[in-house]
PDB file of C-alpha atoms in Angstrom:
ATOM      1  CA  MET A   1      -5.893   8.330  -5.162  1.00 95.00           C
ATOM      2  CA  LYS A   2      -9.266   6.728  -6.578  1.00 97.00           C
ATOM      3  CA  LEU A   3     -12.279   8.426  -7.063  1.00 98.00           C
ATOM      4  CA  ALA A   4     -14.772   6.185  -5.452  1.00 98.00           C
ATOM      5  CA  MET A   5     -18.955   6.554  -4.794  1.00 97.00           C
ATOM      6  CA  GLU A   6     -20.702   5.867  -1.777  1.00 95.00           C
ATOM      7  CA  GLY A   7     -22.929   3.150  -3.025  1.00 94.00           C
ATOM      8  CA  PHE A   8     -26.276   3.081  -0.872  1.00 93.00           C
ATOM      9  CA  ILE A   9     -28.613   4.701  -2.699  1.00 93.00           C
ATOM     10  CA  PRO A  10     -28.123   3.378  -6.746  1.00 95.00           C
ATOM     11  CA  CYS A  11     -27.609   0.152  -5.285  1.00 94.00           C
ATOM     12  CA  LYS A  12     -30.730   0.594  -3.169  1.00 93.00           C
ATOM     13  CA  TYR A  13     -32.725   1.813  -6.460  1.00 92.00           C
ATOM     14  CA  LEU A  14     -31.298  -0.288  -9.165  1.00 93.00           C
ATOM     15  CA  GLY A  15     -29.971  -3.669  -6.923  1.00 93.00           C
ATOM     16  CA  TYR A  16     -26.426  -4.739  -6.897  1.00 95.00           C
ATOM     17  CA  ARG A  17     -25.621  -5.422 -10.188  1.00 96.00           C
ATOM     18  CA  GLU A  18     -26.719  -2.470 -12.031  1.00 97.00           C
ATOM     19  CA  GLY A  19     -26.458   0.179  -9.777  1.00 96.00           C
ATOM     20  CA  LEU A  20     -23.019  -0.785  -9.159  1.00 98.00           C
ATOM     21  CA  LYS A  21     -22.550  -0.394 -13.361  1.00 98.00           C
ATOM     22  CA  MET A  22     -24.110   2.899 -13.021  1.00 98.00           C
ATOM     23  CA  ILE A  23     -21.528   3.860 -10.533  1.00 98.00           C
ATOM     24  CA  ARG A  24     -18.543   2.933 -12.539  1.00 98.00           C
ATOM     25  CA  ASP A  25     -19.961   3.867 -15.742  1.00 98.00           C
ATOM     26  CA  ALA A  26     -20.053   7.407 -14.544  1.00 98.00           C
ATOM     27  CA  GLY A  27     -16.521   7.180 -14.590  1.00 98.00           C
ATOM     28  CA  PHE A  28     -16.252   6.463 -10.722  1.00 98.00           C
ATOM     29  CA  ASP A  29     -12.334   3.978  -9.694  1.00 98.00           C
ATOM     30  CA  ALA A  30     -13.795   2.981  -6.233  1.00 98.00           C
ATOM     31  CA  VAL A  31     -16.983   2.249  -4.536  1.00 98.00           C
ATOM     32  CA  ASP A  32     -17.883   2.784  -0.183  1.00 97.00           C
ATOM     33  CA  PHE A  33     -20.552  -0.167   0.101  1.00 96.00           C
ATOM     34  CA  SER A  34     -22.686   0.973   2.816  1.00 92.00           C
ATOM     35  CA  MET A  35     -24.748  -1.623   5.549  1.00 91.00           C
ATOM     36  CA  TYR A  36     -26.248   1.110   7.388  1.00 85.00           C
ATOM     37  CA  PHE A  37     -30.156   1.632   6.714  1.00 81.00           C
ATOM     38  CA  LEU A  38     -30.748  -1.769   6.544  1.00 77.00           C
ATOM     39  CA  HIS A  39     -34.463  -1.233   7.483  1.00 76.00           C
ATOM     40  CA  GLU A  40     -34.396   0.029   3.374  1.00 82.00           C
ATOM     41  CA  ILE A  41     -32.899  -2.715   1.449  1.00 80.00           C
ATOM     42  CA  GLU A  42     -32.816  -6.356   1.870  1.00 78.00           C
ATOM     43  CA  ASN A  43     -30.175  -7.534   5.340  1.00 82.00           C
ATOM     44  CA  MET A  44     -27.287  -8.182   4.034  1.00 90.00           C
ATOM     45  CA  LEU A  45     -26.720  -8.921   7.610  1.00 93.00           C
ATOM     46  CA  ASP A  46     -28.107 -11.879   7.660  1.00 92.00           C
ATOM     47  CA  ASP A  47     -27.433 -15.474   8.563  1.00 93.00           C
ATOM     48  CA  ASN A  48     -26.959 -15.377   4.228  1.00 94.00           C
ATOM     49  CA  PHE A  49     -24.076 -12.892   5.183  1.00 95.00           C
ATOM     50  CA  ARG A  50     -21.745 -14.360   3.650  1.00 97.00           C
ATOM     51  CA  GLN A  51     -22.455 -16.358   0.520  1.00 97.00           C
ATOM     52  CA  THR A  52     -24.324 -12.312  -0.416  1.00 95.00           C
ATOM     53  CA  ALA A  53     -20.222 -11.062   0.058  1.00 97.00           C
ATOM     54  CA  HIS A  54     -20.033 -14.250  -2.387  1.00 98.00           C
ATOM     55  CA  GLY A  55     -21.359 -12.535  -4.488  1.00 97.00           C
ATOM     56  CA  ILE A  56     -20.923  -8.996  -4.194  1.00 97.00           C
ATOM     57  CA  ARG A  57     -17.768  -9.399  -4.744  1.00 98.00           C
ATOM     58  CA  SER A  58     -18.136 -11.767  -8.170  1.00 98.00           C
ATOM     59  CA  ILE A  59     -20.416  -8.410  -9.004  1.00 98.00           C
ATOM     60  CA  LEU A  60     -17.613  -5.893  -8.532  1.00 98.00           C
ATOM     61  CA  ASP A  61     -14.355  -8.069  -9.918  1.00 98.00           C
ATOM     62  CA  GLU A  62     -16.493  -8.252 -12.837  1.00 98.00           C
ATOM     63  CA  LEU A  63     -17.060  -4.717 -13.247  1.00 98.00           C
ATOM     64  CA  HIS A  64     -13.319  -4.414 -11.914  1.00 98.00           C
ATOM     65  CA  LEU A  65     -14.444  -2.026  -9.979  1.00 98.00           C
ATOM     66  CA  PRO A  66     -12.940  -2.262  -5.743  1.00 98.00           C
ATOM     67  CA  CYS A  67     -13.788  -2.064  -3.156  1.00 98.00           C
ATOM     68  CA  CYS A  68     -12.134   0.869  -1.667  1.00 97.00           C
ATOM     69  CA  GLN A  69     -13.639   0.969   1.884  1.00 97.00           C
ATOM     70  CA  ALA A  70     -17.362   0.237   3.204  1.00 97.00           C
ATOM     71  CA  HIS A  71     -19.446   1.621   6.084  1.00 96.00           C
ATOM     72  CA  ALA A  72     -21.080  -0.111   9.431  1.00 96.00           C
ATOM     73  CA  PRO A  73     -24.590  -0.129  10.464  1.00 93.00           C
ATOM     74  CA  PHE A  74     -24.554   2.504  12.952  1.00 88.00           C
ATOM     75  CA  THR A  75     -27.943   1.147  15.508  1.00 87.00           C
ATOM     76  CA  LEU A  76     -25.537  -0.086  18.494  1.00 88.00           C
ATOM     77  CA  CYS A  77     -26.836   2.321  21.427  1.00 90.00           C
ATOM     78  CA  VAL A  78     -24.698   3.316  24.438  1.00 91.00           C
ATOM     79  CA  ASP A  79     -26.186   1.443  27.271  1.00 91.00           C
ATOM     80  CA  ASP A  80     -25.630  -2.390  24.869  1.00 91.00           C
ATOM     81  CA  ASN A  81     -23.030  -5.043  25.494  1.00 92.00           C
ATOM     82  CA  PHE A  82     -20.345  -4.774  23.482  1.00 94.00           C
ATOM     83  CA  ASP A  83     -20.333  -8.524  22.756  1.00 93.00           C
ATOM     84  CA  GLU A  84     -21.903 -11.019  20.014  1.00 93.00           C
ATOM     85  CA  GLY A  85     -24.872 -11.787  22.395  1.00 93.00           C
ATOM     86  CA  ASN A  86     -26.243  -7.838  21.289  1.00 94.00           C
ATOM     87  CA  PRO A  87     -27.485  -8.451  18.188  1.00 94.00           C
ATOM     88  CA  ALA A  88     -26.600  -4.713  16.698  1.00 93.00           C
ATOM     89  CA  PHE A  89     -23.401  -5.987  18.104  1.00 96.00           C
ATOM     90  CA  ALA A  90     -23.107  -8.905  15.971  1.00 96.00           C
ATOM     91  CA  GLU A  91     -24.472  -7.174  12.475  1.00 95.00           C
ATOM     92  CA  VAL A  92     -21.594  -4.811  13.245  1.00 97.00           C
ATOM     93  CA  VAL A  93     -19.286  -7.721  13.146  1.00 98.00           C
ATOM     94  CA  ARG A  94     -20.602  -9.532  10.589  1.00 97.00           C
ATOM     95  CA  SER A  95     -20.432  -6.175   8.950  1.00 97.00           C
ATOM     96  CA  LEU A  96     -16.070  -6.960   9.325  1.00 98.00           C
ATOM     97  CA  GLU A  97     -15.935 -10.510   8.033  1.00 98.00           C
ATOM     98  CA  PHE A  98     -18.378  -8.552   5.146  1.00 98.00           C
ATOM     99  CA  THR A  99     -15.986  -6.013   4.148  1.00 98.00           C
ATOM    100  CA  ALA A 100     -13.079  -8.448   4.392  1.00 98.00           C
ATOM    101  CA  ILE A 101     -14.137 -10.799   1.313  1.00 98.00           C
ATOM    102  CA  LEU A 102     -15.557  -7.880  -0.657  1.00 98.00           C
ATOM    103  CA  GLY A 103     -11.516  -7.420  -0.698  1.00 98.00           C
ATOM    104  CA  ALA A 104     -11.629  -3.329   0.553  1.00 98.00           C
ATOM    105  CA  PRO A 105      -8.899  -2.569   3.505  1.00 97.00           C
ATOM    106  CA  HIS A 106     -11.029  -0.525   6.193  1.00 97.00           C
ATOM    107  CA  ILE A 107     -14.257   0.119   6.894  1.00 98.00           C
ATOM    108  CA  VAL A 108     -16.743   3.188   8.797  1.00 97.00           C
ATOM    109  CA  VAL A 109     -17.249   1.985  12.517  1.00 96.00           C
ATOM    110  CA  HIS A 110     -19.170   5.053  14.115  1.00 94.00           C
ATOM    111  CA  GLY A 111     -19.668   5.681  17.797  1.00 92.00           C
ATOM    112  CA  PRO A 112     -22.259   3.911  20.211  1.00 91.00           C
ATOM    113  CA  VAL A 113     -25.356   6.499  19.491  1.00 89.00           C
ATOM    114  CA  GLY A 114     -28.074   7.181  22.539  1.00 88.00           C
ATOM    115  CA  SER A 115     -24.847   9.605  24.356  1.00 87.00           C
ATOM    116  CA  SER A 116     -26.909  12.835  26.046  1.00 84.00           C
ATOM    117  CA  ASP A 117     -23.485  14.539  25.511  1.00 89.00           C
ATOM    118  CA  PRO A 118     -20.390  12.557  22.907  1.00 87.00           C
ATOM    119  CA  THR A 119     -17.783  15.118  24.481  1.00 87.00           C
ATOM    120  CA  SER A 120     -17.716  14.198  27.941  1.00 91.00           C
ATOM    121  CA  ALA A 121     -14.942  12.214  29.390  1.00 91.00           C
ATOM    122  CA  GLU A 122     -17.200   8.594  29.784  1.00 93.00           C
ATOM    123  CA  TYR A 123     -18.504   9.004  25.816  1.00 92.00           C
ATOM    124  CA  GLU A 124     -14.640   9.118  25.535  1.00 93.00           C
ATOM    125  CA  GLU A 125     -14.154   6.071  27.803  1.00 94.00           C
ATOM    126  CA  LEU A 126     -17.252   3.984  25.907  1.00 94.00           C
ATOM    127  CA  ILE A 127     -16.492   4.384  22.233  1.00 95.00           C
ATOM    128  CA  TYR A 128     -12.871   4.122  22.988  1.00 96.00           C
ATOM    129  CA  SER A 129     -13.716   0.710  24.613  1.00 96.00           C
ATOM    130  CA  TYR A 130     -15.906  -0.148  22.170  1.00 96.00           C
ATOM    131  CA  PHE A 131     -13.036   0.137  19.324  1.00 97.00           C
ATOM    132  CA  LYS A 132     -10.830  -2.468  21.516  1.00 98.00           C
ATOM    133  CA  ALA A 133     -13.994  -4.529  21.624  1.00 98.00           C
ATOM    134  CA  LEU A 134     -13.602  -4.801  18.440  1.00 98.00           C
ATOM    135  CA  GLU A 135      -9.973  -4.671  17.308  1.00 98.00           C
ATOM    136  CA  PRO A 136      -9.771  -9.307  17.957  1.00 98.00           C
ATOM    137  CA  TYR A 137     -12.893  -9.103  14.649  1.00 98.00           C
ATOM    138  CA  CYS A 138      -9.907  -6.867  12.880  1.00 98.00           C
ATOM    139  CA  LYS A 139      -7.273  -9.051  13.733  1.00 98.00           C
ATOM    140  CA  LYS A 140      -9.078 -12.319  12.640  1.00 98.00           C
ATOM    141  CA  PHE A 141     -10.926 -10.583   9.464  1.00 98.00           C
ATOM    142  CA  GLY A 142      -7.565  -8.616   8.104  1.00 98.00           C
ATOM    143  CA  ILE A 143      -9.588  -5.488   8.635  1.00 97.00           C
ATOM    144  CA  LYS A 144      -8.704  -1.460  10.264  1.00 98.00           C
ATOM    145  CA  ILE A 145     -11.435   0.119  11.211  1.00 98.00           C
ATOM    146  CA  ALA A 146     -11.883   3.747  10.173  1.00 97.00           C
ATOM    147  CA  VAL A 147     -12.133   6.227  13.130  1.00 97.00           C
ATOM    148  CA  GLU A 148     -14.315   9.240  12.114  1.00 96.00           C
ATOM    149  CA  ASN A 149     -15.248  12.976  13.141  1.00 96.00           C
ATOM    150  CA  LEU A 150     -19.165  12.304  13.699  1.00 93.00           C
ATOM    151  CA  ARG A 151     -21.232  15.685  15.554  1.00 88.00           C
ATOM    152  CA  GLY A 152     -23.520  13.259  17.242  1.00 83.00           C
ATOM    153  CA  ALA A 153     -21.170   9.890  18.103  1.00 81.00           C
ATOM    154  CA  GLY A 154     -17.626  10.759  18.899  1.00 81.00           C
ATOM    155  CA  CYS A 155     -14.255  12.918  17.748  1.00 90.00           C
ATOM    156  CA  ARG A 156     -16.176  15.924  16.877  1.00 91.00           C
ATOM    157  CA  THR A 157     -12.840  18.061  17.072  1.00 95.00           C
ATOM    158  CA  PRO A 158      -9.349  17.363  16.359  1.00 96.00           C
ATOM    159  CA  ASP A 159      -8.262  16.809  18.994  1.00 95.00           C
ATOM    160  CA  ALA A 160     -10.321  14.015  20.427  1.00 95.00           C
ATOM    161  CA  HIS A 161     -10.084  12.728  16.987  1.00 96.00           C
ATOM    162  CA  SER A 162      -6.750  12.420  17.190  1.00 97.00           C
ATOM    163  CA  ARG A 163      -6.868  11.890  20.726  1.00 96.00           C
ATOM    164  CA  LEU A 164      -8.148   8.494  20.070  1.00 96.00           C
ATOM    165  CA  LEU A 165      -6.509   7.028  17.781  1.00 97.00           C
ATOM    166  CA  ARG A 166      -3.302   7.778  19.786  1.00 97.00           C
ATOM    167  CA  ARG A 167      -4.841   6.002  22.549  1.00 96.00           C
ATOM    168  CA  LEU A 168      -5.839   2.922  19.999  1.00 97.00           C
ATOM    169  CA  ASP A 169      -1.900   3.036  19.018  1.00 94.00           C
ATOM    170  CA  SER A 170      -2.483   0.058  16.845  1.00 97.00           C
ATOM    171  CA  LYS A 171      -1.824  -0.976  13.253  1.00 97.00           C
ATOM    172  CA  TRP A 172      -5.744  -2.355  12.847  1.00 98.00           C
ATOM    173  CA  PHE A 173      -7.287   1.531  13.620  1.00 98.00           C
ATOM    174  CA  THR A 174      -6.674   4.691  10.893  1.00 97.00           C
ATOM    175  CA  GLY A 175      -8.138   7.788  10.765  1.00 97.00           C
ATOM    176  CA  LEU A 176     -10.998   9.222   8.402  1.00 97.00           C
ATOM    177  CA  ILE A 177     -12.450  12.758   7.701  1.00 97.00           C
ATOM    178  CA  ASP A 178     -15.617  13.512   7.015  1.00 97.00           C
ATOM    179  CA  LEU A 179     -15.698  16.912   5.417  1.00 98.00           C
ATOM    180  CA  GLY A 180     -19.419  17.749   6.315  1.00 97.00           C
ATOM    181  CA  HIS A 181     -18.892  17.187   9.724  1.00 96.00           C
ATOM    182  CA  ALA A 182     -16.833  19.189   9.764  1.00 97.00           C
ATOM    183  CA  ASN A 183     -18.467  22.015   8.922  1.00 96.00           C
ATOM    184  CA  LEU A 184     -20.580  21.354  11.440  1.00 95.00           C
ATOM    185  CA  VAL A 185     -19.094  21.960  14.615  1.00 93.00           C
ATOM    186  CA  GLY A 186     -17.362  25.992  14.340  1.00 89.00           C
ATOM    187  CA  TYR A 187     -13.982  23.728  12.692  1.00 94.00           C
ATOM    188  CA  THR A 188     -13.821  24.553   8.188  1.00 96.00           C
ATOM    189  CA  PRO A 189     -12.898  21.296   6.780  1.00 97.00           C
ATOM    190  CA  ALA A 190      -9.297  23.001   5.778  1.00 98.00           C
ATOM    191  CA  GLU A 191      -8.487  23.664  10.128  1.00 97.00           C
ATOM    192  CA  PHE A 192      -9.519  20.582  11.179  1.00 97.00           C
ATOM    193  CA  LEU A 193      -8.462  18.585   8.366  1.00 98.00           C
ATOM    194  CA  ARG A 194      -4.671  20.061   9.584  1.00 97.00           C
ATOM    195  CA  LEU A 195      -5.702  20.419  13.438  1.00 97.00           C
ATOM    196  CA  CYS A 196      -5.376  16.256  13.265  1.00 97.00           C
ATOM    197  CA  ASP A 197      -2.317  14.259  13.789  1.00 96.00           C
ATOM    198  CA  ARG A 198       0.098  14.317  10.735  1.00 94.00           C
ATOM    199  CA  GLY A 199       0.173  10.864   9.449  1.00 94.00           C
ATOM    200  CA  THR A 200      -3.249   9.553  11.145  1.00 96.00           C
ATOM    201  CA  ILE A 201      -5.794  11.136   8.045  1.00 97.00           C
ATOM    202  CA  HIS A 202      -5.550   8.166   5.396  1.00 97.00           C
ATOM    203  CA  GLY A 203      -9.733   8.002   3.813  1.00 97.00           C
ATOM    204  CA  LEU A 204     -12.161  10.927   3.456  1.00 97.00           C
ATOM    205  CA  HIS A 205     -16.136  11.626   2.350  1.00 97.00           C
ATOM    206  CA  VAL A 206     -16.199  14.508   0.500  1.00 98.00           C
ATOM    207  CA  HIS A 207     -20.086  16.041   0.558  1.00 98.00           C
ATOM    208  CA  ASP A 208     -21.194  19.497   1.404  1.00 98.00           C
ATOM    209  CA  ASN A 209     -23.491  20.976   3.625  1.00 97.00           C
ATOM    210  CA  PHE A 210     -25.167  25.249   5.504  1.00 97.00           C
ATOM    211  CA  GLY A 211     -23.471  24.666   9.149  1.00 94.00           C
ATOM    212  CA  ILE A 212     -26.469  23.424   9.877  1.00 95.00           C
ATOM    213  CA  ASN A 213     -27.424  20.341   9.291  1.00 95.00           C
ATOM    214  CA  ASP A 214     -26.106  17.011   7.936  1.00 94.00           C
ATOM    215  CA  ASP A 215     -26.976  17.830   3.902  1.00 96.00           C
ATOM    216  CA  HIS A 216     -24.623  15.354   2.496  1.00 96.00           C
ATOM    217  CA  LEU A 217     -25.134  17.551  -1.330  1.00 97.00           C
ATOM    218  CA  ASN A 218     -23.014  17.328  -3.793  1.00 98.00           C
ATOM    219  CA  PRO A 219     -19.650  19.499  -3.448  1.00 98.00           C
ATOM    220  CA  PHE A 220     -20.297  23.626  -4.284  1.00 97.00           C
ATOM    221  CA  SER A 221     -24.154  23.194  -3.257  1.00 96.00           C
ATOM    222  CA  GLY A 222     -23.093  24.805   0.234  1.00 97.00           C
ATOM    223  CA  SER A 223     -21.106  26.856   2.609  1.00 97.00           C
ATOM    224  CA  ILE A 224     -17.879  24.562   1.797  1.00 98.00           C
ATOM    225  CA  ASP A 225     -14.271  26.967   0.890  1.00 98.00           C
ATOM    226  CA  TRP A 226     -13.429  23.268  -1.435  1.00 98.00           C
ATOM    227  CA  ALA A 227     -10.041  25.093  -2.589  1.00 98.00           C
ATOM    228  CA  ASP A 228      -9.169  26.194   1.279  1.00 98.00           C
ATOM    229  CA  ALA A 229     -10.091  21.847   1.484  1.00 98.00           C
ATOM    230  CA  MET A 230      -8.019  21.190  -1.280  1.00 98.00           C
ATOM    231  CA  HIS A 231      -4.726  22.924  -0.072  1.00 98.00           C
ATOM    232  CA  ALA A 232      -5.495  21.011   3.089  1.00 98.00           C
ATOM    233  CA  LEU A 233      -5.808  17.459   1.839  1.00 98.00           C
ATOM    234  CA  ALA A 234      -2.092  18.127  -0.441  1.00 97.00           C
ATOM    235  CA  GLU A 235      -0.816  20.206   2.909  1.00 97.00           C
ATOM    236  CA  ILE A 236      -0.447  17.728   4.938  1.00 97.00           C
ATOM    237  CA  GLY A 237       0.443  14.247   2.943  1.00 96.00           C
ATOM    238  CA  TYR A 238      -3.124  12.783   2.521  1.00 97.00           C
ATOM    239  CA  ASP A 239      -2.147  10.012   0.707  1.00 93.00           C
ATOM    240  CA  GLY A 240      -6.296   7.489   0.265  1.00 96.00           C
ATOM    241  CA  ASP A 241      -8.486   7.856  -2.007  1.00 97.00           C
ATOM    242  CA  PHE A 242     -11.375  10.246  -2.598  1.00 98.00           C
ATOM    243  CA  THR A 243     -15.017   9.389  -1.684  1.00 98.00           C
ATOM    244  CA  LEU A 244     -18.205  10.909  -2.294  1.00 98.00           C
ATOM    245  CA  GLU A 245     -21.142  10.387   0.111  1.00 97.00           C
ATOM    246  CA  VAL A 246     -23.745  12.699  -1.521  1.00 97.00           C
ATOM    247  CA  ILE A 247     -26.090  10.750  -0.646  1.00 92.00           C
ATOM    248  CA  ARG A 248     -29.445  13.440   0.018  1.00 93.00           C
ATOM    249  CA  TYR A 249     -28.022  14.333  -3.203  1.00 95.00           C
ATOM    250  CA  MET A 250     -28.145  10.837  -4.875  1.00 95.00           C
ATOM    251  CA  ARG A 251     -32.163  10.797  -3.181  1.00 94.00           C
ATOM    252  CA  GLN A 252     -32.972  13.661  -5.527  1.00 94.00           C
ATOM    253  CA  TYR A 253     -33.655  11.447  -8.235  1.00 95.00           C
ATOM    254  CA  SER A 254     -35.766   8.781  -9.903  1.00 94.00           C
ATOM    255  CA  PRO A 255     -34.156   5.633 -11.062  1.00 94.00           C
ATOM    256  CA  ASP A 256     -33.781   6.928 -14.336  1.00 95.00           C
ATOM    257  CA  MET A 257     -32.209  10.320 -13.701  1.00 96.00           C
ATOM    258  CA  MET A 258     -29.323   8.709 -11.679  1.00 96.00           C
ATOM    259  CA  PRO A 259     -26.709   7.887 -14.508  1.00 97.00           C
ATOM    260  CA  GLU A 260     -27.133  12.379 -14.910  1.00 97.00           C
ATOM    261  CA  ALA A 261     -26.857  12.676 -11.589  1.00 97.00           C
ATOM    262  CA  LEU A 262     -23.933  10.048 -11.649  1.00 98.00           C
ATOM    263  CA  ARG A 263     -22.347  11.954 -13.931  1.00 98.00           C
ATOM    264  CA  LEU A 264     -22.620  15.533 -12.343  1.00 98.00           C
ATOM    265  CA  ALA A 265     -21.335  13.936  -9.493  1.00 98.00           C
ATOM    266  CA  ALA A 266     -17.844  12.022 -11.116  1.00 98.00           C
ATOM    267  CA  ALA A 267     -17.414  15.105 -12.612  1.00 98.00           C
ATOM    268  CA  THR A 268     -17.373  17.057  -9.167  1.00 98.00           C
ATOM    269  CA  GLY A 269     -15.038  14.633  -7.976  1.00 98.00           C
ATOM    270  CA  ARG A 270     -12.584  15.220 -10.444  1.00 98.00           C
ATOM    271  CA  LYS A 271     -12.304  18.955 -10.719  1.00 98.00           C
ATOM    272  CA  LEU A 272     -12.072  18.958  -6.422  1.00 98.00           C
ATOM    273  CA  MET A 273      -8.961  15.528  -6.833  1.00 98.00           C
ATOM    274  CA  SER A 274      -7.466  18.670  -9.974  1.00 98.00           C
ATOM    275  CA  MET A 275      -7.155  21.458  -7.028  1.00 97.00           C
ATOM    276  CA  ILE A 276      -5.338  19.250  -4.550  1.00 97.00           C
ATOM    277  CA  GLN A 277      -1.866  20.701  -4.362  1.00 88.00           C
TER     278      GLN A 277
END
């Protein structure tokens, strides 16, 4: 199991080389490469995206820092067309190819945004159609989509998450559980993990909150029972990596403080990993 760090904030403030090096030097084994918030950073999914991806892959290789997963943009809306004539869909397709170049096995893709009721049967059908529209690109680039539980964009409950994976019924889709999101929808993260179909969860997003807002805090800063969550990972036989997605935690620190902030996050991740038993 690799300890990974979501890399958006270090790369935004320090550039790819220095940001990724700082993640490695803090004690992380791998990086979750994010392609969201493109309005805050150079658009890595523009017409030069392949060149950008190969450049970042070279940096990762030099640093001996593998990319264990990536995260697609989430600007595609419920009324959008699911084809490359739609710029938002085309960006997601590019993010799949970008992730394949980085060497990651899967990329997290959110459902379309803007649903008035993300728990409805209509939205469930929509997200299924969206993922099926992306499946040919998964096959083309050799990359899986990781289906994440989200409060407002699908798979809000363990049953909905498992049901979508069963319906997709394809090797090109895998399950990822965001422990912070589970804490926002009436389940403890441990309950959420235990209620998902066994053998379907192969990725994690790990962060904390107080059960109200999607705070993305460093673990042990909110209300999550981390001992129970780690026991649940052991019970389900979790076999993926351990990825911290502590975006708002990292936003609190100026660039000169990031090395210390990353070292604390890495120590927190190692502590949690030692509790998986």
